[in-house]
Amino acid sequence: MIDYSTLIQTAGARANAADSNEARQAVEAVVTVVALALDDDERGRLADVLPGALRGAAALPGPATPVASSAALVRTVSERSGCPAERARFYTQAVLATVADAEPEVAELIARRLPDGHDLFSPIDQGVTARGSGVPTRQSPRILDRDEIARQLDGLTGWEGDELRLRRTVVLPPDRVRPLRDAVGRVERELDHHARVTQDQGAVTFEVWTHSLDRVTDMDVELARRINRAVEEIGASG
């Protein structure tokens, strides 16, 4: 059984919630939107592992409604909760990661119903920018077309990609991996934008895209540029 107060507090902290009421509304929105993608039996299994205060959000009548993409799911969470799309993404991942930790069988059932489902269950390593930091948190990203992405990649050492994702793998001595991830975490907080980071021993892969649009934007190019700068600085000191 998932503890209600822990879920609300954890999700709220991950998403930099304005207050606990926002966190409650957003968590309920995530549960409802996910439940809509499930059939009756699957909704029942989800409801069984949820705290009582959230079971009603999962107990919905009607057939399963397929989800077109992870971006579409996040947009619906954003609309239902009133949160900006980037914050809705944090709430969605925080809730699903909590389900995965507490009830892996139910999480696997949900993941099969969601496009990019396993990505949505990945816990978020870094939080968003703290309020009052002076960093703008409501950006207006500009989608880049294929030609512009190709031009930008010419100036981004080590990066490859397309309209949907940009990615770079960096191989470092093991003792330099944590300093690099810490440096990138600081960049993410400054930009109020985050990368998906995976690690295989000394190989660290960064993947960037604008989750709310499910496309590569100018924000992603800037994040990639700043990641390169962090790689250069860490490499120079290691």
XYZ file of C-alpha atoms in Angstrom:
238
model
C 0.000 0.000 0.000
C 1.275 3.455 -0.937
C 1.259 6.028 1.864
C -0.828 9.072 0.891
C 1.038 11.794 2.784
C 4.427 10.492 1.625
C 3.249 10.457 -1.993
C 1.903 14.029 -1.811
C 5.015 15.353 -0.069
C 7.431 13.563 -2.393
C 5.621 14.586 -5.571
C 5.228 18.150 -4.356
C 8.915 18.443 -3.522
C 9.942 17.001 -6.907
C 7.682 19.425 -8.789
C 8.424 22.492 -6.648
C 4.715 22.732 -5.753
C 3.230 26.132 -5.016
C 1.449 24.567 -2.014
C 0.129 21.228 -0.765
C -3.242 21.833 -2.437
C -1.555 22.038 -5.849
C 0.286 18.809 -5.116
C -2.932 17.013 -4.140
C -4.728 18.192 -7.282
C -1.815 17.226 -9.511
C -1.397 13.771 -7.954
C -5.121 13.096 -8.333
C -4.913 14.253 -11.963
C -2.047 11.841 -12.666
C -3.963 8.922 -11.124
C -7.105 9.758 -13.117
C -5.318 10.202 -16.436
C -3.380 6.954 -15.974
C -6.532 5.094 -14.918
C -8.326 6.209 -18.080
C -5.744 4.269 -20.108
C -6.518 1.035 -18.213
C -9.370 -1.445 -18.506
C -11.705 -2.198 -15.587
C -9.613 -5.006 -14.130
C -6.414 -2.972 -14.368
C -8.082 0.041 -12.746
C -9.177 -2.206 -9.908
C -5.631 -3.432 -9.367
C -4.356 0.161 -9.351
C -7.059 1.256 -6.906
C -6.187 -1.629 -4.580
C -2.642 -0.337 -4.010
C -3.598 3.321 -3.648
C -4.422 5.044 -0.364
C -8.145 5.515 0.283
C -8.049 9.226 -0.593
C -6.941 8.391 -4.154
C -8.986 5.287 -4.922
C -11.898 7.327 -6.218
C -9.604 8.943 -8.799
C -8.833 5.490 -10.223
C -12.354 4.005 -9.975
C -13.690 5.212 -13.330
C -16.380 3.660 -15.524
C -15.984 3.001 -19.230
C -13.511 1.347 -21.607
C -9.799 2.076 -21.716
C -8.816 5.217 -23.615
C -5.526 4.766 -25.497
C -2.847 7.409 -24.901
C -1.274 8.773 -28.088
C 2.074 9.726 -26.538
C 3.742 10.546 -23.248
C 3.502 14.219 -24.212
C -0.270 13.863 -24.675
C -0.578 12.243 -21.260
C 1.400 15.046 -19.618
C -0.675 17.680 -21.409
C -3.852 16.110 -20.021
C -2.390 16.081 -16.517
C -1.480 19.739 -16.999
C -5.016 20.618 -18.116
C -6.692 18.722 -15.273
C -4.394 20.072 -12.568
C -3.846 23.604 -13.862
C -0.053 23.152 -13.622
C 2.375 24.166 -16.385
C 3.281 21.218 -18.584
C 6.886 20.933 -17.361
C 5.689 20.750 -13.745
C 2.986 18.249 -14.744
C 5.773 16.069 -16.158
C 7.539 16.106 -12.783
C 4.305 15.135 -11.013
C 3.640 12.315 -13.492
C 7.111 10.828 -13.075
C 7.069 11.285 -9.300
C 3.753 9.433 -8.948
C 4.653 6.625 -11.333
C 8.131 6.188 -9.849
C 6.495 5.852 -6.416
C 4.127 3.186 -7.780
C 7.085 1.361 -9.333
C 8.971 1.331 -6.034
C 6.011 0.159 -3.952
C 4.098 -2.057 -6.395
C 6.311 -3.193 -9.311
C 3.712 -5.594 -10.745
C 1.088 -2.857 -10.982
C 3.687 -0.499 -12.424
C 4.531 -3.010 -15.169
C 0.840 -3.357 -15.982
C 0.508 0.423 -16.343
C 3.712 0.744 -18.370
C 2.339 -1.633 -21.001
C -0.575 0.762 -21.542
C 1.492 3.932 -21.900
C 3.719 4.949 -24.826
C 7.270 5.452 -23.554
C 5.828 4.005 -20.371
C 9.094 2.945 -18.783
C 10.565 6.418 -19.353
C 7.674 7.926 -17.394
C 8.472 5.627 -14.473
C 12.072 6.861 -14.275
C 12.697 8.863 -11.088
C 13.836 12.437 -11.648
C 17.406 13.007 -10.492
C 17.236 16.773 -10.220
C 14.539 19.161 -9.077
C 13.395 22.300 -10.807
C 14.610 25.784 -10.030
C 13.649 27.076 -6.612
C 11.082 29.858 -6.516
C 12.503 33.307 -5.981
C 15.843 32.375 -7.512
C 15.519 34.955 -10.264
C 15.511 32.268 -12.954
C 12.430 32.368 -15.186
C 10.299 29.226 -14.825
C 7.701 29.839 -17.568
C 9.668 29.565 -20.791
C 8.257 29.635 -24.320
C 10.326 27.014 -26.167
C 10.668 27.253 -29.945
C 10.437 23.990 -31.906
C 13.339 23.464 -34.314
C 12.954 21.914 -37.752
C 15.304 19.277 -39.183
C 17.533 21.731 -41.057
C 18.018 23.972 -38.048
C 18.792 20.996 -35.823
C 21.409 19.848 -38.341
C 23.009 23.292 -38.268
C 23.035 23.325 -34.475
C 24.543 19.829 -34.298
C 27.455 21.016 -36.426
C 28.460 23.213 -33.513
C 27.724 20.732 -30.703
C 30.701 18.450 -30.187
C 29.724 14.834 -29.572
C 25.961 15.275 -30.029
C 23.678 13.500 -32.493
C 19.931 13.418 -32.951
C 16.853 14.508 -34.831
C 13.638 16.463 -34.282
C 12.656 14.281 -31.339
C 15.834 13.827 -29.294
C 19.421 15.054 -28.947
C 21.900 12.741 -27.242
C 25.544 12.538 -26.276
C 27.537 9.812 -24.497
C 30.588 10.839 -22.481
C 33.154 8.324 -21.196
C 35.033 9.430 -18.067
C 37.153 7.888 -15.342
C 34.812 6.637 -12.602
C 35.877 9.347 -10.138
C 34.828 12.092 -12.604
C 31.282 10.832 -13.210
C 29.734 12.252 -10.036
C 31.376 15.696 -10.466
C 30.017 15.808 -14.016
C 26.493 14.852 -12.971
C 26.598 17.414 -10.172
C 27.737 20.097 -12.620
C 24.963 19.202 -15.071
C 22.465 19.245 -12.219
C 23.435 22.837 -11.457
C 22.965 23.744 -15.126
C 19.531 22.117 -15.137
C 18.440 24.128 -12.131
C 19.724 27.344 -13.702
C 17.868 26.694 -16.960
C 14.771 25.148 -15.334
C 15.104 22.334 -17.871
C 16.440 18.807 -17.417
C 18.062 16.002 -19.360
C 17.415 12.301 -19.158
C 20.644 10.803 -17.807
C 21.618 7.132 -17.943
C 24.888 5.648 -16.761
C 26.786 2.458 -17.526
C 29.902 2.481 -15.361
C 32.019 5.343 -16.741
C 29.759 6.032 -19.753
C 27.162 8.735 -19.133
C 24.495 9.385 -21.777
C 22.564 12.646 -21.874
C 19.300 12.821 -23.817
C 17.461 16.117 -24.144
C 14.083 17.125 -25.487
C 11.211 19.347 -24.358
C 8.833 16.929 -22.653
C 5.731 19.103 -22.887
C 6.054 19.241 -26.695
C 7.825 15.902 -27.277
C 10.135 17.729 -29.687
C 13.588 19.313 -29.718
C 13.486 23.065 -29.085
C 15.923 25.924 -28.632
C 15.889 25.156 -24.897
C 17.397 21.737 -25.621
C 20.170 23.169 -27.764
C 21.099 25.554 -24.964
C 21.074 22.717 -22.430
C 23.283 20.598 -24.730
C 25.684 23.522 -25.123
C 25.890 23.958 -21.356
C 26.399 20.215 -20.833
C 29.340 20.387 -23.234
C 30.804 23.212 -21.218
C 30.464 21.125 -18.043
C 32.156 18.179 -19.779
C 35.069 20.388 -20.800
C 35.469 21.789 -17.290
C 35.290 18.376 -15.592
C 37.614 16.836 -18.176
C 40.139 19.624 -17.697
C 40.277 19.001 -13.964
C 40.344 15.215 -14.103
